[in-house]
GROMACS .gro file of C-alpha atoms in nm:
model
  365
    1UNK     CA    1   6.735  14.049   5.695
    2UNK     CA    2   6.603  14.247   5.972
    3UNK     CA    3   6.911  14.461   5.995
    4UNK     CA    4   6.931  14.529   5.633
    5UNK     CA    5   6.558  14.647   5.621
    6UNK     CA    6   6.634  14.861   5.923
    7UNK     CA    7   6.937  15.010   5.743
    8UNK     CA    8   6.732  15.086   5.437
    9UNK     CA    9   6.467  15.255   5.635
   10UNK     CA   10   6.700  15.464   5.819
   11UNK     CA   11   6.879  15.563   5.503
   12UNK     CA   12   6.549  15.671   5.346
   13UNK     CA   13   6.409  15.866   5.655
   14UNK     CA   14   6.718  15.967   5.826
   15UNK     CA   15   6.684  16.335   5.731
   16UNK     CA   16   6.343  16.359   5.910
   17UNK     CA   17   6.527  16.288   6.246
   18UNK     CA   18   6.892  16.404   6.184
   19UNK     CA   19   6.830  16.755   6.035
   20UNK     CA   20   6.628  16.886   6.336
   21UNK     CA   21   6.862  16.729   6.562
   22UNK     CA   22   7.145  16.892   6.399
   23UNK     CA   23   6.965  17.238   6.395
   24UNK     CA   24   6.905  17.200   6.766
   25UNK     CA   25   7.288  17.116   6.816
   26UNK     CA   26   7.387  17.404   6.598
   27UNK     CA   27   7.190  17.660   6.803
   28UNK     CA   28   7.288  17.488   7.129
   29UNK     CA   29   7.665  17.516   7.050
   30UNK     CA   30   7.629  17.866   6.925
   31UNK     CA   31   7.462  17.966   7.246
   32UNK     CA   32   7.709  17.785   7.467
   33UNK     CA   33   8.022  17.924   7.300
   34UNK     CA   34   7.895  18.288   7.334
   35UNK     CA   35   7.574  18.348   7.500
   36UNK     CA   36   7.627  18.724   7.492
   37UNK     CA   37   7.658  18.749   7.107
   38UNK     CA   38   7.506  19.049   6.951
   39UNK     CA   39   7.328  18.807   6.726
   40UNK     CA   40   7.094  18.690   6.995
   41UNK     CA   41   7.001  19.058   7.071
   42UNK     CA   42   6.946  19.101   6.703
   43UNK     CA   43   6.708  18.802   6.667
   44UNK     CA   44   6.515  18.888   6.967
   45UNK     CA   45   6.401  19.215   6.811
   46UNK     CA   46   6.293  19.054   6.487
   47UNK     CA   47   5.935  19.022   6.363
   48UNK     CA   48   5.781  18.684   6.354
   49UNK     CA   49   5.820  18.650   5.976
   50UNK     CA   50   6.184  18.758   5.992
   51UNK     CA   51   6.247  18.510   6.282
   52UNK     CA   52   6.095  18.230   6.083
   53UNK     CA   53   6.306  18.315   5.797
   54UNK     CA   54   6.621  18.318   6.003
   55UNK     CA   55   6.530  17.973   6.149
   56UNK     CA   56   6.477  17.851   5.780
   57UNK     CA   57   6.813  17.962   5.680
   58UNK     CA   58   6.969  17.803   5.987
   59UNK     CA   59   6.772  17.482   5.898
   60UNK     CA   60   6.916  17.487   5.546
   61UNK     CA   61   7.269  17.537   5.695
   62UNK     CA   62   7.218  17.241   5.929
   63UNK     CA   63   7.085  17.014   5.641
   64UNK     CA   64   7.388  17.114   5.416
   65UNK     CA   65   7.636  17.062   5.697
   66UNK     CA   66   7.487  16.711   5.774
   67UNK     CA   67   7.486  16.611   5.406
   68UNK     CA   68   7.838  16.725   5.337
   69UNK     CA   69   7.975  16.558   5.677
   70UNK     CA   70   7.802  16.238   5.602
   71UNK     CA   71   7.922  16.229   5.236
   72UNK     CA   72   8.292  16.287   5.339
   73UNK     CA   73   8.244  16.010   5.594
   74UNK     CA   74   8.090  15.757   5.356
   75UNK     CA   75   8.358  15.847   5.081
   76UNK     CA   76   8.617  15.768   5.333
   77UNK     CA   77   8.449  15.437   5.415
   78UNK     CA   78   8.514  15.328   5.055
   79UNK     CA   79   8.878  15.472   5.038
   80UNK     CA   80   9.023  15.407   5.384
   81UNK     CA   81   8.871  15.153   5.632
   82UNK     CA   82   8.893  15.222   6.012
   83UNK     CA   83   9.012  14.859   6.059
   84UNK     CA   84   9.326  14.910   5.870
   85UNK     CA   85   9.466  15.253   5.970
   86UNK     CA   86   9.243  15.418   6.221
   87UNK     CA   87   9.465  15.708   6.324
   88UNK     CA   88   9.528  15.809   5.963
   89UNK     CA   89   9.159  15.765   5.879
   90UNK     CA   90   9.068  15.993   6.179
   91UNK     CA   91   9.318  16.282   6.089
   92UNK     CA   92   9.239  16.283   5.706
   93UNK     CA   93   8.874  16.268   5.781
   94UNK     CA   94   8.879  16.555   6.022
   95UNK     CA   95   9.095  16.766   5.781
   96UNK     CA   96   8.840  16.684   5.488
   97UNK     CA   97   8.539  16.776   5.693
   98UNK     CA   98   8.685  17.108   5.796
   99UNK     CA   99   8.770  17.194   5.429
  100UNK     CA  100   8.428  17.087   5.316
  101UNK     CA  101   8.269  17.289   5.581
  102UNK     CA  102   8.478  17.590   5.492
  103UNK     CA  103   8.401  17.554   5.131
  104UNK     CA  104   8.030  17.500   5.193
  105UNK     CA  105   7.989  17.816   5.405
  106UNK     CA  106   8.167  18.023   5.147
  107UNK     CA  107   7.940  17.893   4.861
  108UNK     CA  108   7.636  17.944   5.080
  109UNK     CA  109   7.740  18.289   5.178
  110UNK     CA  110   7.804  18.378   4.818
  111UNK     CA  111   7.467  18.223   4.697
  112UNK     CA  112   7.274  18.412   4.963
  113UNK     CA  113   7.447  18.726   4.855
  114UNK     CA  114   7.330  18.686   4.511
  115UNK     CA  115   6.979  18.582   4.602
  116UNK     CA  116   6.886  18.802   4.888
  117UNK     CA  117   6.867  19.169   4.897
  118UNK     CA  118   7.155  19.347   5.072
  119UNK     CA  119   7.124  19.346   5.458
  120UNK     CA  120   7.026  19.675   5.620
  121UNK     CA  121   7.288  19.884   5.766
  122UNK     CA  122   7.200  19.814   6.119
  123UNK     CA  123   7.233  19.438   6.062
  124UNK     CA  124   7.577  19.466   5.898
  125UNK     CA  125   7.709  19.680   6.184
  126UNK     CA  126   7.590  19.406   6.422
  127UNK     CA  127   7.844  19.149   6.320
  128UNK     CA  128   8.232  19.167   6.308
  129UNK     CA  129   8.501  18.908   6.215
  130UNK     CA  130   8.484  18.738   6.539
  131UNK     CA  131   8.120  18.657   6.482
  132UNK     CA  132   8.203  18.510   6.147
  133UNK     CA  133   8.482  18.297   6.280
  134UNK     CA  134   8.255  18.186   6.561
  135UNK     CA  135   8.003  18.086   6.303
  136UNK     CA  136   8.272  17.872   6.118
  137UNK     CA  137   8.384  17.715   6.437
  138UNK     CA  138   8.026  17.626   6.535
  139UNK     CA  139   7.951  17.464   6.194
  140UNK     CA  140   8.296  17.275   6.224
  141UNK     CA  141   8.216  17.140   6.556
  142UNK     CA  142   7.873  17.028   6.447
  143UNK     CA  143   8.014  16.866   6.140
  144UNK     CA  144   8.286  16.685   6.336
  145UNK     CA  145   8.019  16.568   6.578
  146UNK     CA  146   7.802  16.435   6.295
  147UNK     CA  147   8.107  16.230   6.156
  148UNK     CA  148   8.184  16.106   6.510
  149UNK     CA  149   7.831  15.973   6.537
  150UNK     CA  150   7.836  15.816   6.193
  151UNK     CA  151   8.180  15.646   6.303
  152UNK     CA  152   8.029  15.529   6.626
  153UNK     CA  153   7.738  15.394   6.430
  154UNK     CA  154   7.977  15.210   6.200
  155UNK     CA  155   8.159  15.043   6.495
  156UNK     CA  156   7.837  14.958   6.667
  157UNK     CA  157   7.716  14.774   6.338
  158UNK     CA  158   8.067  14.598   6.312
  159UNK     CA  159   8.030  14.503   6.675
  160UNK     CA  160   7.681  14.364   6.626
  161UNK     CA  161   7.787  14.174   6.314
  162UNK     CA  162   8.092  14.020   6.507
  163UNK     CA  163   7.862  13.914   6.784
  164UNK     CA  164   7.618  13.761   6.558
  165UNK     CA  165   7.897  13.592   6.353
  166UNK     CA  166   8.043  13.454   6.696
  167UNK     CA  167   7.706  13.334   6.817
  168UNK     CA  168   7.650  13.161   6.473
  169UNK     CA  169   7.996  13.004   6.485
  170UNK     CA  170   7.917  12.887   6.845
  171UNK     CA  171   7.585  12.737   6.718
  172UNK     CA  172   7.741  12.573   6.431
  173UNK     CA  173   8.010  12.425   6.646
  174UNK     CA  174   7.741  12.297   6.883
  175UNK     CA  175   7.539  12.135   6.597
  176UNK     CA  176   7.864  11.979   6.467
  177UNK     CA  177   7.949  11.861   6.809
  178UNK     CA  178   7.608  11.716   6.864
  179UNK     CA  179   7.630  11.548   6.511
  180UNK     CA  180   7.956  11.392   6.587
  181UNK     CA  181   7.851  11.291   6.937
  182UNK     CA  182   7.539  11.106   6.795
  183UNK     CA  183   7.750  10.946   6.526
  184UNK     CA  184   8.002  10.834   6.792
  185UNK     CA  185   7.724  10.699   7.017
  186UNK     CA  186   7.588  10.495   6.717
  187UNK     CA  187   7.932  10.358   6.655
  188UNK     CA  188   7.981  10.266   7.023
  189UNK     CA  189   7.642  10.093   7.042
  190UNK     CA  190   7.725   9.874   6.755
  191UNK     CA  191   8.044   9.769   6.892
  192UNK     CA  192   7.911   9.436   7.046
  193UNK     CA  193   8.183   9.213   7.184
  194UNK     CA  194   8.255   8.937   6.926
  195UNK     CA  195   8.289   8.691   7.213
  196UNK     CA  196   7.933   8.740   7.300
  197UNK     CA  197   7.816   8.640   6.953
  198UNK     CA  198   8.062   8.354   6.918
  199UNK     CA  199   7.992   8.214   7.265
  200UNK     CA  200   7.598   8.217   7.226
  201UNK     CA  201   7.606   8.078   6.880
  202UNK     CA  202   7.829   7.796   6.993
  203UNK     CA  203   7.600   7.716   7.296
  204UNK     CA  204   7.295   7.732   7.072
  205UNK     CA  205   7.470   7.485   6.802
  206UNK     CA  206   7.551   7.231   7.079
  207UNK     CA  207   7.194   7.256   7.225
  208UNK     CA  208   7.017   7.190   6.905
  209UNK     CA  209   7.184   6.843   6.890
  210UNK     CA  210   7.155   6.760   7.256
  211UNK     CA  211   6.841   6.935   7.396
  212UNK     CA  212   6.617   7.070   7.119
  213UNK     CA  213   6.352   7.203   7.343
  214UNK     CA  214   6.599   7.383   7.568
  215UNK     CA  215   6.772   7.509   7.237
  216UNK     CA  216   6.421   7.657   7.149
  217UNK     CA  217   6.398   7.853   7.486
  218UNK     CA  218   6.780   7.956   7.443
  219UNK     CA  219   6.693   8.093   7.087
  220UNK     CA  220   6.380   8.274   7.225
  221UNK     CA  221   6.586   8.443   7.492
  222UNK     CA  222   6.872   8.524   7.247
  223UNK     CA  223   6.622   8.672   6.996
  224UNK     CA  224   6.478   8.877   7.284
  225UNK     CA  225   6.826   9.011   7.375
  226UNK     CA  226   6.881   9.104   7.018
  227UNK     CA  227   6.538   9.273   6.985
  228UNK     CA  228   6.636   9.478   7.292
  229UNK     CA  229   6.965   9.571   7.136
  230UNK     CA  230   6.830   9.665   6.797
  231UNK     CA  231   6.536   9.864   6.970
  232UNK     CA  232   6.755  10.070   7.167
  233UNK     CA  233   7.019  10.150   6.884
  234UNK     CA  234   6.866  10.496   6.855
  235UNK     CA  235   6.821  10.541   7.236
  236UNK     CA  236   7.094  10.715   7.425
  237UNK     CA  237   6.927  10.671   7.768
  238UNK     CA  238   6.685  10.418   7.904
  239UNK     CA  239   6.546  10.341   8.241
  240UNK     CA  240   6.734  10.106   8.464
  241UNK     CA  241   6.409   9.905   8.501
  242UNK     CA  242   6.427   9.825   8.125
  243UNK     CA  243   6.792   9.742   8.139
  244UNK     CA  244   6.733   9.508   8.431
  245UNK     CA  245   6.450   9.329   8.242
  246UNK     CA  246   6.701   9.275   7.952
  247UNK     CA  247   6.954   9.154   8.207
  248UNK     CA  248   6.689   8.878   8.322
  249UNK     CA  249   6.687   8.728   7.969
  250UNK     CA  250   7.061   8.766   7.915
  251UNK     CA  251   7.109   8.582   8.255
  252UNK     CA  252   6.917   8.304   8.110
  253UNK     CA  253   7.174   8.266   7.839
  254UNK     CA  254   7.461   8.281   8.093
  255UNK     CA  255   7.287   8.015   8.304
  256UNK     CA  256   7.255   7.787   8.007
  257UNK     CA  257   7.620   7.852   7.907
  258UNK     CA  258   7.784   7.830   8.241
  259UNK     CA  259   7.524   7.679   8.482
  260UNK     CA  260   7.603   7.749   8.847
  261UNK     CA  261   7.966   7.846   8.765
  262UNK     CA  262   7.824   8.202   8.724
  263UNK     CA  263   7.596   8.353   8.969
  264UNK     CA  264   7.421   8.673   8.895
  265UNK     CA  265   7.237   8.865   9.174
  266UNK     CA  266   7.048   9.200   9.164
  267UNK     CA  267   6.941   9.413   9.437
  268UNK     CA  268   6.821   9.763   9.324
  269UNK     CA  269   6.572   9.982   9.499
  270UNK     CA  270   6.239  10.081   9.334
  271UNK     CA  271   6.334  10.453   9.323
  272UNK     CA  272   6.649  10.403   9.132
  273UNK     CA  273   6.488  10.167   8.879
  274UNK     CA  274   6.323  10.478   8.740
  275UNK     CA  275   6.655  10.656   8.666
  276UNK     CA  276   6.857  10.644   8.348
  277UNK     CA  277   7.144  10.448   8.220
  278UNK     CA  278   7.300  10.394   7.876
  279UNK     CA  279   7.144  10.087   7.710
  280UNK     CA  280   7.351   9.759   7.702
  281UNK     CA  281   7.587   9.886   7.973
  282UNK     CA  282   7.515   9.602   8.225
  283UNK     CA  283   7.551   9.333   7.950
  284UNK     CA  284   7.904   9.465   7.865
  285UNK     CA  285   8.015   9.454   8.223
  286UNK     CA  286   7.873   9.100   8.287
  287UNK     CA  287   8.035   8.977   7.958
  288UNK     CA  288   8.368   9.147   8.057
  289UNK     CA  289   8.372   8.973   8.385
  290UNK     CA  290   8.297   8.635   8.233
  291UNK     CA  291   8.562   8.673   7.972
  292UNK     CA  292   8.847   8.770   8.198
  293UNK     CA  293   8.782   8.550   8.492
  294UNK     CA  294   8.772   8.167   8.586
  295UNK     CA  295   8.415   8.042   8.635
  296UNK     CA  296   8.413   7.686   8.744
  297UNK     CA  297   8.251   7.468   8.997
  298UNK     CA  298   8.562   7.500   9.227
  299UNK     CA  299   8.587   7.868   9.161
  300UNK     CA  300   8.237   8.019   9.077
  301UNK     CA  301   8.210   8.374   8.954
  302UNK     CA  302   7.981   8.581   9.151
  303UNK     CA  303   7.849   8.902   8.971
  304UNK     CA  304   7.633   9.132   9.199
  305UNK     CA  305   7.442   9.434   9.080
  306UNK     CA  306   7.310   9.680   9.340
  307UNK     CA  307   7.275  10.051   9.435
  308UNK     CA  308   7.431  10.288   9.669
  309UNK     CA  309   7.262  10.622   9.654
  310UNK     CA  310   7.244  10.753   9.302
  311UNK     CA  311   7.517  10.506   9.187
  312UNK     CA  312   7.473  10.155   9.051
  313UNK     CA  313   7.767   9.913   9.130
  314UNK     CA  314   7.843   9.620   8.932
  315UNK     CA  315   8.089   9.397   9.119
  316UNK     CA  316   8.269   9.059   9.071
  317UNK     CA  317   8.520   8.849   9.250
  318UNK     CA  318   8.875   8.857   9.069
  319UNK     CA  319   9.005   8.509   8.979
  320UNK     CA  320   9.179   8.600   8.633
  321UNK     CA  321   9.231   8.342   8.371
  322UNK     CA  322   9.597   8.253   8.383
  323UNK     CA  323   9.672   8.268   8.008
  324UNK     CA  324   9.602   8.594   7.822
  325UNK     CA  325   9.277   8.610   7.613
  326UNK     CA  326   9.273   8.829   7.306
  327UNK     CA  327   9.070   9.138   7.394
  328UNK     CA  328   8.914   9.425   7.183
  329UNK     CA  329   8.898   9.641   7.476
  330UNK     CA  330   8.564   9.756   7.366
  331UNK     CA  331   8.352   9.684   7.685
  332UNK     CA  332   8.490   9.939   7.961
  333UNK     CA  333   8.597  10.188   7.687
  334UNK     CA  334   8.252  10.193   7.537
  335UNK     CA  335   8.094  10.254   7.862
  336UNK     CA  336   8.318  10.526   7.979
  337UNK     CA  337   8.309  10.702   7.641
  338UNK     CA  338   7.925  10.695   7.648
  339UNK     CA  339   7.909  10.849   8.000
  340UNK     CA  340   8.151  11.110   7.896
  341UNK     CA  341   7.957  11.201   7.574
  342UNK     CA  342   7.609  11.185   7.724
  343UNK     CA  343   7.634  11.311   8.081
  344UNK     CA  344   7.992  11.439   8.118
  345UNK     CA  345   8.027  11.196   8.408
  346UNK     CA  346   8.308  10.966   8.489
  347UNK     CA  347   8.271  10.593   8.545
  348UNK     CA  348   8.462  10.496   8.856
  349UNK     CA  349   8.654  10.144   8.839
  350UNK     CA  350   8.797  10.004   9.160
  351UNK     CA  351   9.020   9.687   9.147
  352UNK     CA  352   9.120   9.613   9.508
  353UNK     CA  353   9.100   9.348   9.781
  354UNK     CA  354   9.016   9.065   9.527
  355UNK     CA  355   8.701   9.249   9.386
  356UNK     CA  356   8.635   9.442   9.067
  357UNK     CA  357   8.389   9.717   9.103
  358UNK     CA  358   8.242   9.967   8.846
  359UNK     CA  359   8.042  10.255   8.966
  360UNK     CA  360   7.792  10.387   8.715
  361UNK     CA  361   7.619  10.714   8.781
  362UNK     CA  362   7.236  10.696   8.766
  363UNK     CA  363   7.080  10.996   8.582
  364UNK     CA  364   6.735  11.160   8.603
  365UNK     CA  365   6.566  11.167   8.244
   0.00000   0.00000   0.00000
């Protein structure tokens, strides 16, 4: 909108700026080509009124040269684009401009001959054919320069347009990427492990019959866990402190389900508790460890959550269940994908020396 308004204003008022510039250019080139021309001596002896009249005629010539040159260039814009055949366009446009200037000068000369009185003998004797050709060459050079400026302005507009289009495409691509990322994050957050649902509802069902009071506490903690999950569906990052508070409620469910067979310990510095982490990350890692490892009185499962620098480490001892359990593969893939989308960070997984470690970068937010 701004560019269009600017173009309209330029098209409306360009004569106010262009014609004086063309006139100055015309005089300058005339002088540079032949500073010793007899014309300059002739002009220097004219009266003020005759000098102003000469300047007026020169201004009219400059205006007509500018109009004809720009008209040829605009007509060529419609007929032959610079984008398709630039060399052909350049040659044809130059030839047409020279022809147009030649015709213009002849028409102008004939018109002035009819309108103005015959020049005095001393003026006629001042000029020869060389001066006439010099006049034509100067007018042709000025006309070619005008069309060159017009062409440069055309390419400048095309460059600005292409840059704006490229910037708009990049902006659209960024918006699409952000939209896709948000949709994918929502999908990842909703991918709760079905084992988590099945195991907790099975435990609740058993407690209702055997220990109703404990079942009420279990249900309260379970509802707290789900409130946390639902509350953070629209959050990409939360504080580690919030996540650890959630894990406290979740650890109660684990303790009811497994007793002392699963031991969860947490040791995180106060400074790191204020840093960020994707929600439900620790729950997925704990559930993943329980799902794939033996947790019994003889072989307790130890899960430790601690920090090292700006990294949170979730570690468990490896004692894999002998038979293969059906796995959706959502846990670790979910965490890795969220870190990749949100922070462009990698989650490091170490599986050596009987320990399974997952290193989670902590972020400032």
